[in-house]
Structure formats: structure tokens, C-alpha cells
Short mmCIF file of C-alpha atoms in Angstrom, two decimals:
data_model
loop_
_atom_site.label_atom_id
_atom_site.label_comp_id
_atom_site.label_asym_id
_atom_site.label_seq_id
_atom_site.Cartn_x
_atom_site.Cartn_y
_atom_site.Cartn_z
CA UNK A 1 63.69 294.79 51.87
CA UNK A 2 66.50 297.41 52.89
CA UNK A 3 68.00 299.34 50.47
CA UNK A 4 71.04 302.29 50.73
CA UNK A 5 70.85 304.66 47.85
CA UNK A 6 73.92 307.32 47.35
CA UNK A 7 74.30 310.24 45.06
CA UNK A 8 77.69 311.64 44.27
CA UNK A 9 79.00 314.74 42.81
CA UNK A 10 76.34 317.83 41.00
CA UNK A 11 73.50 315.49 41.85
CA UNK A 12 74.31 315.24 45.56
CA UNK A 13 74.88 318.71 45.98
CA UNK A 14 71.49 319.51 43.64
CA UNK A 15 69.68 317.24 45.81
CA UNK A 16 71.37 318.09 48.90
CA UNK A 17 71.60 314.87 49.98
CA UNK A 18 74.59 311.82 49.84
CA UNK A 19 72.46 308.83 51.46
CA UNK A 20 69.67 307.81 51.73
CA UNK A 21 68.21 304.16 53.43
CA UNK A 22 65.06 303.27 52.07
CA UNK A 23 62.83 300.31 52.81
CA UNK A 24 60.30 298.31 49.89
CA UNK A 25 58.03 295.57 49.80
CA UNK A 26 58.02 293.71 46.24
CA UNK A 27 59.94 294.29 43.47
CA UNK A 28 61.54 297.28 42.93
CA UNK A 29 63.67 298.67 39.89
CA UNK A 30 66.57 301.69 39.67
CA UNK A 31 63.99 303.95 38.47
CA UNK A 32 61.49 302.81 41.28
CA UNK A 33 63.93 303.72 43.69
CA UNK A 34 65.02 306.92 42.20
CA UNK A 35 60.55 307.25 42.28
CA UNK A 36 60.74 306.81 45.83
CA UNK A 37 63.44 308.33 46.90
CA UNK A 38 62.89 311.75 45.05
CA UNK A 39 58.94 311.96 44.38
CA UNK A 40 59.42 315.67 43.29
CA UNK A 41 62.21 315.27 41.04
CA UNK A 42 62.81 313.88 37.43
CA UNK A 43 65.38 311.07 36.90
CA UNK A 44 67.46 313.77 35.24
CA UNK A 45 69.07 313.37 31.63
CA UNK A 46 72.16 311.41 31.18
CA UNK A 47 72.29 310.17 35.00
CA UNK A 48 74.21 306.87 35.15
CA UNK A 49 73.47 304.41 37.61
CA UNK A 50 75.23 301.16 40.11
CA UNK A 51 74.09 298.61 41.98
CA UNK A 52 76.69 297.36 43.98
CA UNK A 53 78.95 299.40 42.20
CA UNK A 54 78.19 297.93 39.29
CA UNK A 55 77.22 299.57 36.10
CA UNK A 56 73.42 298.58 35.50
CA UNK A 57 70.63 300.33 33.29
CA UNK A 58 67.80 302.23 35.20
CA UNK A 59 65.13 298.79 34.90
CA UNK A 60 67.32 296.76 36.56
CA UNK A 61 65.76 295.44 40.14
CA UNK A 62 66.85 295.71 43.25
CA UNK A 63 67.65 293.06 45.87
CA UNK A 64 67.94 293.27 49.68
CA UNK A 65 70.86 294.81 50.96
CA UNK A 66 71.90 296.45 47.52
CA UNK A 67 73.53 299.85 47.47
CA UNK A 68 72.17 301.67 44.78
CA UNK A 69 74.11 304.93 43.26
CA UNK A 70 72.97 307.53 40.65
CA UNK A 71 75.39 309.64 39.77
CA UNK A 72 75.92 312.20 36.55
CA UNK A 73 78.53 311.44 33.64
CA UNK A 74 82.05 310.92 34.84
CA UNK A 75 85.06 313.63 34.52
CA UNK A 76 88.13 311.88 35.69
CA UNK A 77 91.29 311.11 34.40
CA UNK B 1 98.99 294.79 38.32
CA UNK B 2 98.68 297.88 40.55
CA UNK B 3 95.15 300.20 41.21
CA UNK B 4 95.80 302.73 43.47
CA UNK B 5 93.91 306.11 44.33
CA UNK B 6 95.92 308.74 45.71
CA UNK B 7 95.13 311.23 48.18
CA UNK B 8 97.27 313.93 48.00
CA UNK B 9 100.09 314.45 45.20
CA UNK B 10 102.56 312.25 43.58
CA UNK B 11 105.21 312.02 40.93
CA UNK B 12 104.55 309.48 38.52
CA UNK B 13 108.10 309.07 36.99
CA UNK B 14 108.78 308.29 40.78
CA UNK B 15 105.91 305.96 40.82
CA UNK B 16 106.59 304.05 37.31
CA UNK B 17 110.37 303.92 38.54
CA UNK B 18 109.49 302.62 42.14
CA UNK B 19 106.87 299.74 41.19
CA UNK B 20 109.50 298.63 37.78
CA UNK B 21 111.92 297.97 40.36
CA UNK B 22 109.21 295.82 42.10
CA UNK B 23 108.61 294.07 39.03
CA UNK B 24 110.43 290.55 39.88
CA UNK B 25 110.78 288.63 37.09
CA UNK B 26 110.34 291.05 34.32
CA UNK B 27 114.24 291.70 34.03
CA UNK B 28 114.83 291.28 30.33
CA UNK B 29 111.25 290.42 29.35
CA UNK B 30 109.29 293.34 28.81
CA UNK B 31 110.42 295.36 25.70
CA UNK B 32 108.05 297.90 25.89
CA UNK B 33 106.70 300.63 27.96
CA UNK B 34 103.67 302.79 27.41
CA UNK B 35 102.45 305.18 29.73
CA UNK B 36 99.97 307.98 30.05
CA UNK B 37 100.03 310.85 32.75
CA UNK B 38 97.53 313.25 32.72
CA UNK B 39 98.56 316.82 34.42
CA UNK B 40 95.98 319.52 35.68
CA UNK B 41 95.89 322.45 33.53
CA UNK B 42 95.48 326.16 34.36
CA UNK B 43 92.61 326.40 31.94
CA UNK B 44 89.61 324.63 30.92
CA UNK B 45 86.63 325.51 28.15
CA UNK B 46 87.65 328.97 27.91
CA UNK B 47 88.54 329.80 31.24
CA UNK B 48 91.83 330.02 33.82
CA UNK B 49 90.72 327.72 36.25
CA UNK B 50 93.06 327.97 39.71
CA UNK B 51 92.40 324.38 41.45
CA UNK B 52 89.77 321.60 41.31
CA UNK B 53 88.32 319.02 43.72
CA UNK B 54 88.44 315.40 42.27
CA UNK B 55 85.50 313.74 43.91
CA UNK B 56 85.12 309.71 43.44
CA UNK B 57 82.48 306.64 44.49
CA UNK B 58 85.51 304.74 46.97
CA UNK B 59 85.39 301.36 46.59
CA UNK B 60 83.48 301.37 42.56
CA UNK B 61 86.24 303.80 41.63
CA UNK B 62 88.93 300.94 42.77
CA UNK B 63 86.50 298.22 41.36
CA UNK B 64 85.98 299.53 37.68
CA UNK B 65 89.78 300.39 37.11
CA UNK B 66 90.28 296.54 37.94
CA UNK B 67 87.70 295.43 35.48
CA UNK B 68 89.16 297.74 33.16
CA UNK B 69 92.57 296.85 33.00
CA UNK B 70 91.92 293.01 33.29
CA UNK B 71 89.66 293.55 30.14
CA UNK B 72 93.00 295.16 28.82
CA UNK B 73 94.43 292.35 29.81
CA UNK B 74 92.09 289.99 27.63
CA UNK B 75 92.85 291.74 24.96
CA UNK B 76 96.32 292.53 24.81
CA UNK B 77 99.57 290.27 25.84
CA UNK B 78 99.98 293.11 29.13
CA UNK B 79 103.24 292.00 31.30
CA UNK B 80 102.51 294.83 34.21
CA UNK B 81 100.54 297.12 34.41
CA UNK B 82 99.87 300.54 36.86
CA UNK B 83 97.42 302.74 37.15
CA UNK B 84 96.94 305.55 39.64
CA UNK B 85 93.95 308.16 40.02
CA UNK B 86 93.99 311.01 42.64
CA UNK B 87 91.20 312.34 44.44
CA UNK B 88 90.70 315.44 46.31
CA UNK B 89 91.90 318.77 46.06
CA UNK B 90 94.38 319.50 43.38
CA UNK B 91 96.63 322.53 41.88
CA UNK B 92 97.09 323.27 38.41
CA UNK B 93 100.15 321.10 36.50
CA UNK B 94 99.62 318.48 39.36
CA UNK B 95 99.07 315.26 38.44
CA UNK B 96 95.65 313.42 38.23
CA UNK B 97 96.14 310.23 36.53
CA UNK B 98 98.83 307.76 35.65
CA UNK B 99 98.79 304.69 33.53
CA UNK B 100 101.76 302.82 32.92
CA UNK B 101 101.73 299.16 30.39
CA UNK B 102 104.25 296.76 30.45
CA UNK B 103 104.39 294.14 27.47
CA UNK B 104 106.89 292.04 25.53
CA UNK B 105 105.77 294.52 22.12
CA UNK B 106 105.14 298.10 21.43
CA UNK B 107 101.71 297.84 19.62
CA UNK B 108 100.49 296.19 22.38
CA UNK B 109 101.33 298.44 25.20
CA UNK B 110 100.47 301.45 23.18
CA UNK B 111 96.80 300.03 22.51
CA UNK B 112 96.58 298.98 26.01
CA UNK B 113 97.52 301.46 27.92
CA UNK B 114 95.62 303.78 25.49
CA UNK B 115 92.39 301.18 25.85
CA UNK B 116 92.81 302.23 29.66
CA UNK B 117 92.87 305.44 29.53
CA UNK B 118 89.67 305.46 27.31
CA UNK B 119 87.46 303.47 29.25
CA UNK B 120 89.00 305.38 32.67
CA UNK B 121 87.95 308.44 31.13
CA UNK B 122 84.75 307.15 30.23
CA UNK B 123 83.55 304.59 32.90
CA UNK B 124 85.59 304.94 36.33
CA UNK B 125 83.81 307.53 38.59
CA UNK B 126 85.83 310.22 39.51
CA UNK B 127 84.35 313.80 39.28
CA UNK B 128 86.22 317.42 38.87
CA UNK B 129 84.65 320.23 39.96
CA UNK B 130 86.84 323.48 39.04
CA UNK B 131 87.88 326.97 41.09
CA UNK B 132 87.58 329.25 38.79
CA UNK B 133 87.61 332.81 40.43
CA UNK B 134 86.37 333.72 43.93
CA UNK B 135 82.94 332.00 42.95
CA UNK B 136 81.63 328.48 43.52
CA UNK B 137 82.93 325.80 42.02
CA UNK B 138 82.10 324.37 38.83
CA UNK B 139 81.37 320.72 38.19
CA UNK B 140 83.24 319.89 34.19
CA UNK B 141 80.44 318.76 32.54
CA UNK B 142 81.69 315.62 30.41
CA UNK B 143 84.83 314.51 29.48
CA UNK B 144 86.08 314.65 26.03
CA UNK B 145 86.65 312.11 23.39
CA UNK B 146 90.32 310.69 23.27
CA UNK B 147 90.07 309.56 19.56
CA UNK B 148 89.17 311.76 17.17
CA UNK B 149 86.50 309.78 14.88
CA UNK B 150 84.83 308.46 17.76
CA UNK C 1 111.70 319.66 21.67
CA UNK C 2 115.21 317.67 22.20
CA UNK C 3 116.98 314.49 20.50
CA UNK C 4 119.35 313.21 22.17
CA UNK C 5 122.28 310.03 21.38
CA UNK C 6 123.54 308.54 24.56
CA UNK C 7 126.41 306.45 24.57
CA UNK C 8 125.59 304.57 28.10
CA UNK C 9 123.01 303.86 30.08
CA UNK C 10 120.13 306.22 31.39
CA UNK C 11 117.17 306.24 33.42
CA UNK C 12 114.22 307.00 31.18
CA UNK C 13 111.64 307.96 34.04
CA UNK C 14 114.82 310.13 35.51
CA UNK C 15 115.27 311.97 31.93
CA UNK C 16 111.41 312.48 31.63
CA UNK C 17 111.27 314.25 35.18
CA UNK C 18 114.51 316.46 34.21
CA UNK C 19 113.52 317.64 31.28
CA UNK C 20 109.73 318.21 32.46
CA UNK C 21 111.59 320.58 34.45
CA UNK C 22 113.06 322.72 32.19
CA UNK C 23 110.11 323.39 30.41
CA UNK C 24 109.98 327.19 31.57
CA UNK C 25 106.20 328.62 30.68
CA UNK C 26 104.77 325.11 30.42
CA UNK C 27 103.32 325.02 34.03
CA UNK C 28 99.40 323.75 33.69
CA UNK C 29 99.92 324.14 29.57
CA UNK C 30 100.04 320.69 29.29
CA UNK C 31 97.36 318.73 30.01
CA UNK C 32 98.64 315.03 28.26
CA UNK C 33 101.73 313.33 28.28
CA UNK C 34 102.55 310.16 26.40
CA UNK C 35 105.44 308.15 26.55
CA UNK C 36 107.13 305.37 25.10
CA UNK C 37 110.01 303.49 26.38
CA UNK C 38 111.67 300.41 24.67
CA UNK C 39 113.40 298.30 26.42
CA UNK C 40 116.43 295.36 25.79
CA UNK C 41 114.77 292.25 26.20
CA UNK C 42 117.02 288.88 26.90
CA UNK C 43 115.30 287.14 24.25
CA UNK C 44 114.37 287.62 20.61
CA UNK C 45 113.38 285.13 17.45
CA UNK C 46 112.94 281.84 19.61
CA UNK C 47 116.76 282.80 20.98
CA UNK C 48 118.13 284.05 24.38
CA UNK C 49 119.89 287.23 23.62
CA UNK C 50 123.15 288.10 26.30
CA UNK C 51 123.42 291.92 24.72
CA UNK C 52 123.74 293.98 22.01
CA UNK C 53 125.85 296.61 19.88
CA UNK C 54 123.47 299.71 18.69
CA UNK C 55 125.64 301.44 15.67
CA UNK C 56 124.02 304.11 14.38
CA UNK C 57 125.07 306.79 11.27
CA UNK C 58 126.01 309.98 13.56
CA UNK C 59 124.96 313.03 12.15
CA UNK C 60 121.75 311.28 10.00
CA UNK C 61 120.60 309.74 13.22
CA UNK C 62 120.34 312.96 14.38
CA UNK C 63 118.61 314.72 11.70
CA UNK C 64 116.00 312.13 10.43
CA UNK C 65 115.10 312.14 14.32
CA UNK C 66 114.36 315.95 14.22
CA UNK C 67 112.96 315.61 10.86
CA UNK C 68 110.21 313.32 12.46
CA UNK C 69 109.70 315.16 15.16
CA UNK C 70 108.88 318.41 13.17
CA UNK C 71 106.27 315.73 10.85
CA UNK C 72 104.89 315.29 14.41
CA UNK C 73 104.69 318.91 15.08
CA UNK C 74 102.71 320.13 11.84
CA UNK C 75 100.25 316.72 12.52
CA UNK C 76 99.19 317.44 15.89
CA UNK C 77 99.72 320.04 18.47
CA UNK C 78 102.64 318.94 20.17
CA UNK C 79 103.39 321.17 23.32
CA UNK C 80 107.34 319.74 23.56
CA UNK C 81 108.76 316.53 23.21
CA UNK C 82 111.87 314.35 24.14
CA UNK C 83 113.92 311.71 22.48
CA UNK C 84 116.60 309.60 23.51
CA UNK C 85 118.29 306.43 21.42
CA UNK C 86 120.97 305.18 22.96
CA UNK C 87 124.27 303.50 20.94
CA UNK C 88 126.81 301.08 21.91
CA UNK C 89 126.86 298.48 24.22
CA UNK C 90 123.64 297.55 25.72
CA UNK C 91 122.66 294.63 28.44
CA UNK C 92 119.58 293.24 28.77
CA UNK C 93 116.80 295.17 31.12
CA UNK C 94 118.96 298.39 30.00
CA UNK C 95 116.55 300.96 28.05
CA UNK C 96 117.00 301.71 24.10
CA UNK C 97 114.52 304.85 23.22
CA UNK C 98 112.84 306.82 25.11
CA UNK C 99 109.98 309.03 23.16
CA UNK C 100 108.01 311.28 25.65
CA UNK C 101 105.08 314.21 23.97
CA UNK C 102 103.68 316.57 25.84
CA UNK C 103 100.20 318.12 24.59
CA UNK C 104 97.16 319.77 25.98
CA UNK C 105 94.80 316.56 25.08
CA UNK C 106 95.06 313.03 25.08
CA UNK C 107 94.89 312.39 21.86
CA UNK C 108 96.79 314.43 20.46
CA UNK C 109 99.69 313.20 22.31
CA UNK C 110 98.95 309.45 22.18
CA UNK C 111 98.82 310.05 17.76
CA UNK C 112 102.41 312.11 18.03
CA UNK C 113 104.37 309.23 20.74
CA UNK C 114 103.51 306.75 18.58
CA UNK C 115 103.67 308.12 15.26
CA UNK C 116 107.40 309.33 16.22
CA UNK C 117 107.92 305.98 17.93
CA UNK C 118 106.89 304.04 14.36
CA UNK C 119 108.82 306.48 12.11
CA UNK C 120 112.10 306.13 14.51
CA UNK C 121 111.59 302.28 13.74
CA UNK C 122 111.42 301.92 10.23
CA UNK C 123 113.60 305.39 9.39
CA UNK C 124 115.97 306.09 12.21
CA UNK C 125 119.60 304.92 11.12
CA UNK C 126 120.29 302.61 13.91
CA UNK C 127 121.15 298.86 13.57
CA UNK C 128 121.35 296.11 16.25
CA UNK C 129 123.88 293.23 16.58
CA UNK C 130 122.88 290.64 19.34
CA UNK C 131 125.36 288.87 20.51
CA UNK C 132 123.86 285.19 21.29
CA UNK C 133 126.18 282.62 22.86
CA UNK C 134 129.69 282.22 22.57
CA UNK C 135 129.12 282.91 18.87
CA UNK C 136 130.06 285.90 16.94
CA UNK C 137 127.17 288.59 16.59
CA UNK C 138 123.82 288.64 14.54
CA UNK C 139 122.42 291.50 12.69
CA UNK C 140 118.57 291.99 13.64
CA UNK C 141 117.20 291.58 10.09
CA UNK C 142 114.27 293.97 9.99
CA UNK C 143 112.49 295.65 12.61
CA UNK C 144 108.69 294.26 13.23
CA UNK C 145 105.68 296.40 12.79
CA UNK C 146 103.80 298.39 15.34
CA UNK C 147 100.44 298.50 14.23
CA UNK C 148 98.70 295.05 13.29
CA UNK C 149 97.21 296.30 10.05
CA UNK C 150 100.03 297.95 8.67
CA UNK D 1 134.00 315.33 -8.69
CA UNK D 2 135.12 313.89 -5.62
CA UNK D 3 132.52 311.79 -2.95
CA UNK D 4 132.77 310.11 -0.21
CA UNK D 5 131.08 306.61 0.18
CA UNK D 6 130.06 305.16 3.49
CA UNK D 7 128.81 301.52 4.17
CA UNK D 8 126.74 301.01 7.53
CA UNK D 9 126.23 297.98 9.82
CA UNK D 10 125.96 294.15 8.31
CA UNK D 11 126.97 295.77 4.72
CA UNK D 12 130.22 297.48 6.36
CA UNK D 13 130.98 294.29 7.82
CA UNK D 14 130.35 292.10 4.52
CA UNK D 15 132.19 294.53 2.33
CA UNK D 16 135.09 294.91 4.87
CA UNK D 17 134.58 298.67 4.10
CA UNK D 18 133.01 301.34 6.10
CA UNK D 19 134.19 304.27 3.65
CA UNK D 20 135.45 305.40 0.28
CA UNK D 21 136.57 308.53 -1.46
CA UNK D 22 136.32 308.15 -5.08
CA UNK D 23 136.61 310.70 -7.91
CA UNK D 24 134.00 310.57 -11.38
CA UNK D 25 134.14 312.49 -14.41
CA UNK D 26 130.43 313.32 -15.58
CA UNK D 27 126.50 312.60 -14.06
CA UNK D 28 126.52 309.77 -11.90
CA UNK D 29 123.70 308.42 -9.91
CA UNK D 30 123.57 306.59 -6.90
CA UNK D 31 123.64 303.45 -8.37
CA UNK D 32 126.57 303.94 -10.42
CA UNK D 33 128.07 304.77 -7.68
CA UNK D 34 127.79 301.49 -6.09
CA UNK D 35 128.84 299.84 -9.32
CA UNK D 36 132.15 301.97 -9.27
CA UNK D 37 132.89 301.32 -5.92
CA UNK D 38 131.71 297.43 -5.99
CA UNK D 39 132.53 296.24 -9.16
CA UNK D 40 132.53 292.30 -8.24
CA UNK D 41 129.23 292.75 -5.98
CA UNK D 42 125.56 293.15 -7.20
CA UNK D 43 123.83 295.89 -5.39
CA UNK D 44 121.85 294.46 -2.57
CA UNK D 45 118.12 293.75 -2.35
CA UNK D 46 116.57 296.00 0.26
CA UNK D 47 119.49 298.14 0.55
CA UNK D 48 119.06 301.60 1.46
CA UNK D 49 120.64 304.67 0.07
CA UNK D 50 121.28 308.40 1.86
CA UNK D 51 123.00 311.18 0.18
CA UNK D 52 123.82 314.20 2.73
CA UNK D 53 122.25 312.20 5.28
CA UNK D 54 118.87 312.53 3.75
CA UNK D 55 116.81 309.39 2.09
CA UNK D 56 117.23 309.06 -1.58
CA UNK D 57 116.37 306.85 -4.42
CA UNK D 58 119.14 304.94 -6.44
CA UNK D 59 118.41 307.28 -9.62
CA UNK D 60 119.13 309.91 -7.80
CA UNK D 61 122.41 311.89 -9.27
CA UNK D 62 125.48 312.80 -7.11
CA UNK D 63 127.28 316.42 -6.88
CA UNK D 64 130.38 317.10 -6.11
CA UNK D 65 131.29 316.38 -2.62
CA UNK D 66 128.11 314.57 -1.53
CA UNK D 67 128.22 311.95 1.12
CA UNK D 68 126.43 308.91 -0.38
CA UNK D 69 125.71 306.29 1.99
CA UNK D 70 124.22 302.43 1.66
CA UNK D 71 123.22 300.40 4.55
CA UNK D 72 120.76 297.53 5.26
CA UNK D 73 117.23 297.90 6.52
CA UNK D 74 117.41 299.94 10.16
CA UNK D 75 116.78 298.06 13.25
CA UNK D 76 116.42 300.85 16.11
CA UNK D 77 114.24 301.65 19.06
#
């Protein structure tokens, strides 16, 4: 299955990155993506997380075509 | 019930004026008004800060205000409501957010609009990141609580 | 920090944006503003209501205003503030009050709006006639209350 | 001493008053007065007293030219 992952805000400039399309076979959480995506990096502290824009906790899985997000605590407002 | 993000600078007393006078029906019905508008300030944990970039996830941004204010609207009798959110680059004692509740009662649009401006705070995903001299930018860390026992 | 009568009408959002405007020095102080408007509704106890007379006690409205706007003041750190009560003759749709706080946070100025807003209500000496139908005039008994628990 | 009396709203209307100026010899309170100036008609429940503008209870004693003021319960904003 084909997933899109973004990052937004201190984490996309930290990992230099804003997208990334990533392919899995079998199930797959948030934190298995994160895993993938970023083998040299911790899940940081306090990182939120969407799927489908959706609020979701890092064990959630993943299904085809999902857009997964990880972004760091919100300031707006 | 309005959810707009903003590019670019507006005047919410413009705004609340404009989309009242939109609001068909509501002649004579509403008795109260509540809003919130949040301003940029010139400072921020200690330091004069000259602009800031509002980053935000387009499309969830839009999406969470809507589940936010139609769990306002669960709660509380709302008549109207309107909330706006800019994005991008922004000057001190500019406006960043507006929330505006329309409702037959004042308790309810105080604790609604109020309820929306909480959970915007905490759950939409916008992002500053501060000017603060000739440096780099720097991304505010967490926003602060609204209520003071929570 | 202003209180203001008006005999007539006035635009609330208008009155906000003019007095914002005087606020010399206050450019990216303020960080929060909260505002309440009330508003004439056409209906009120099971009735429809055509309009109303507002008297008031000139002179005590006045002061027991500024007197809770200075309780405001020493509760929370209130930047400025506005408020308008209008007298006389009002129509449906046409606005009563008008309480607007500015503050550096949130919170602050959500707790001052509505703590003026509830103090106006039960200690402000105004008094409401509706007029109803052909009918003489009835005297709004009591006002309601603004927070559920109270 | 010499005061002035002022009735507000539904009570101006049911008295058919909206001021007095009466003259006492001695301490008077607020309630009294009401009972000098109303003689035929109890003293309302709920009513609501001001001397100088200010809130006061109906013990409270009068000086010479205070403003005393009763009206019903107010119904601003």
C-alpha cells in the first residue's frame, strides 16, 4: 500500500523535509511509519499526529491511500 | 456558520459587521454577541518580537475549526457563528484570529465562543514562528492556557 | 477606559474600531480583545416584543458603570476598555450594550467582558419597558442570569 | 434637613411621582424616609435604595441634602 506522509512547521524544517511517499506491505501503524520514514531519528516528545487530517494516537494503522502528518504542538490563535 | 483562513490582513469589526448583515433571518432573534479577536503583539516571552510567519496544515486547519465549532454547537443554543484564522506573514497589532457567537442568550455565547477559542488554541494547526532581531526565526513553543485553573 | 450613554442608535463593531483607534501607545500591547454586544430581540417571555423604552437614573448610571469597570481593573489586567448602554427608544435588531476589554491574554480579557457584562446586569440603573401590541407598556421584571450556576 | 426623593421606572409610574423634596427634623434612615414620603403605601418587596447615587441599605441614615432614591430591580444590557 501507498502512503503520503507530511511534516509541518520545526519538524519539517528539523528534518528538512515536507513530504514524503512511502510504500508498505502489511500492516503498518503511525509509529511504523514515522520507523520507516526516519530510521535515524526518534519520534520526538510531544509530536502530535493525523491521518487524514484527523487527530489519531501514534498506534493507530494505516490504510492505503492515507496521508499521514506529524507535526509538533500547535501555536495558533 | 462561517470558517475562513485568511491570507493576508483583515479587520474583524469589518468582518463581524459584513457577515451580520448576511445573517438573513436573525433580525430580532439573536440577543447576544460574543466575540474574540486576537491581535499580534510586539513582544512575546521576554522579548520584542518584529513580525511572525503563521504556518498551517490547509485543508485539517479548515477541517478541525468545523468540528470545533459544530461541537460548540452541541453544546450551546449558537444562532451564527464566525471564525477566521490568518496564515502567513504578519506585523505586530495585526490581527490573527477572530471568533464571533451569535445566540438568543449571553451565557451561551460567552461559553461558546470562549469553548472555541480554547479548543482553536489547542487543537487547530496553525504554527507561529517569530522575527525577533536580524536572526532566524523562532518557532513559539506552546501556546498558553486560556483559563487559569486548567 | 470610557462609558458612554447614547441616546440613539450606534454601530457597535463601528464604535469598537473608533475607539481601538485612539488608543495612542497601545500598538502590539494588546494581545486579547473580548467583546460583548447585546442586542434587542423581537421576542421575550413566550411574547413578540415591537420595541422598547430604556430609562435609566443619569448620573448613577454613569458612576456604578465606572465603578465596575475599576472592580474589573484591580481583578485582572485590563489594558483599556469600552462601554456603551444606550437609553430611549429602541427597535428590535437595534443594539443595547456594548462591553469591549482589551488585555494582553485571553483570559484575562474573557474574566473582565463578562464580569463587567454580569455586574452591568444586575447593578447598572437601567430599566426596560416593552411595548407589546396595541397595549400599553410592560416593565421587564428582573433581568435573567448569565452564568447557569449562579 | 432638606432631601430630595426620586422614584425610578415601574415605581415612578405606580406612585405617579418621579421626585420629592421633603424637610425632617432629627436621624432619619432610608426607610423612614419612604414612610414620610408614602404614608398610605408599604415599602416594596425587592425595592432598591441609592443615596448619592451609590447602593445603600434601608438602615442606612440620611444627611442633609442627600439624594435618596428607590426603584425596582434593574433590567439593563
Amino acid at each position: 500500500m501507498s502512503i503520503k506522509v507530511r511534516y509541518f512547521a520545526s519538524l519539517k524544517e528539523s528534518l528538512g523535509c515536507s513530504e514524503d511517499d512511502l510504500v508498505f506491505a502489511g500492516l503498518v501503524s503511525v509509529r511504523d511509519v514515522w520507523r520507516y520514514a526516519n530510521p535515524q531519528q526518534p519520534l520526538p516528545d510531544n509530536i502530535l499526529a493525523a491521518v487524514n487530517m484527523e487527530y489519531v494516537s501514534l498506534d493507530c494503522s494505516i490504510d492505503d491511500g492515507d496521508e499521514v502528518a506529524f507535526f509538533p504542538p500547535v501555536t495558533g490563535g | 456558520m462561517a470558517v475562513v483562513i485568511v491570507q493576508g490582513g483583515f479587520d474583524p469589526w469589518q468582518e463581524i459587521q459584513g457577515y451580520q448583515n448576511t445573517l438573513d433571518g436573525m433580525s430580532g432573534k439573536f440577543g447576544a454577541t460574543s466575540v474574540f479577536v486576537g491581535t499580534m503583539r510586539d513582544f512575546n516571552a521576554g522579548d520584542p518580537v518584529k513580525g511572525m510567519t503563521l504556518e498551517h496544515y490547509p485543508g485539517m486547519s479548515e477541517k478541525q475549526l468545523e468540528t470545533i465549532v459544530a461541537e460548540a454547537q452541541q453544546q450551546w443554543p449558537v444562532l451564527d457563528s464566525l471564525v477566521m484564522h490568518r496564515v502567513g506573514d504578519i506585523l505586530p497589532n495585526e490581527p490573527i484570529v477572530l471568533v464571533a457567537v451569535w445566540a438568543s442568550h449571553r451565557g451561551d455565547a460567552f461559553d461558546a465562543c470562549r469553548y472555541i477559542m480554547e479548543a482553536l488554541k489547542s487543537r487547530a494547526p496553525f504554527w507561529k514562528k517569530e522575527r525577533l532581531g536580524s536572526e532566524d526565526g523562532r518557532w513559539v513553543g506552546e501556546n498558553t492556557k486560556g483559563y487559569k485553573s486548567v
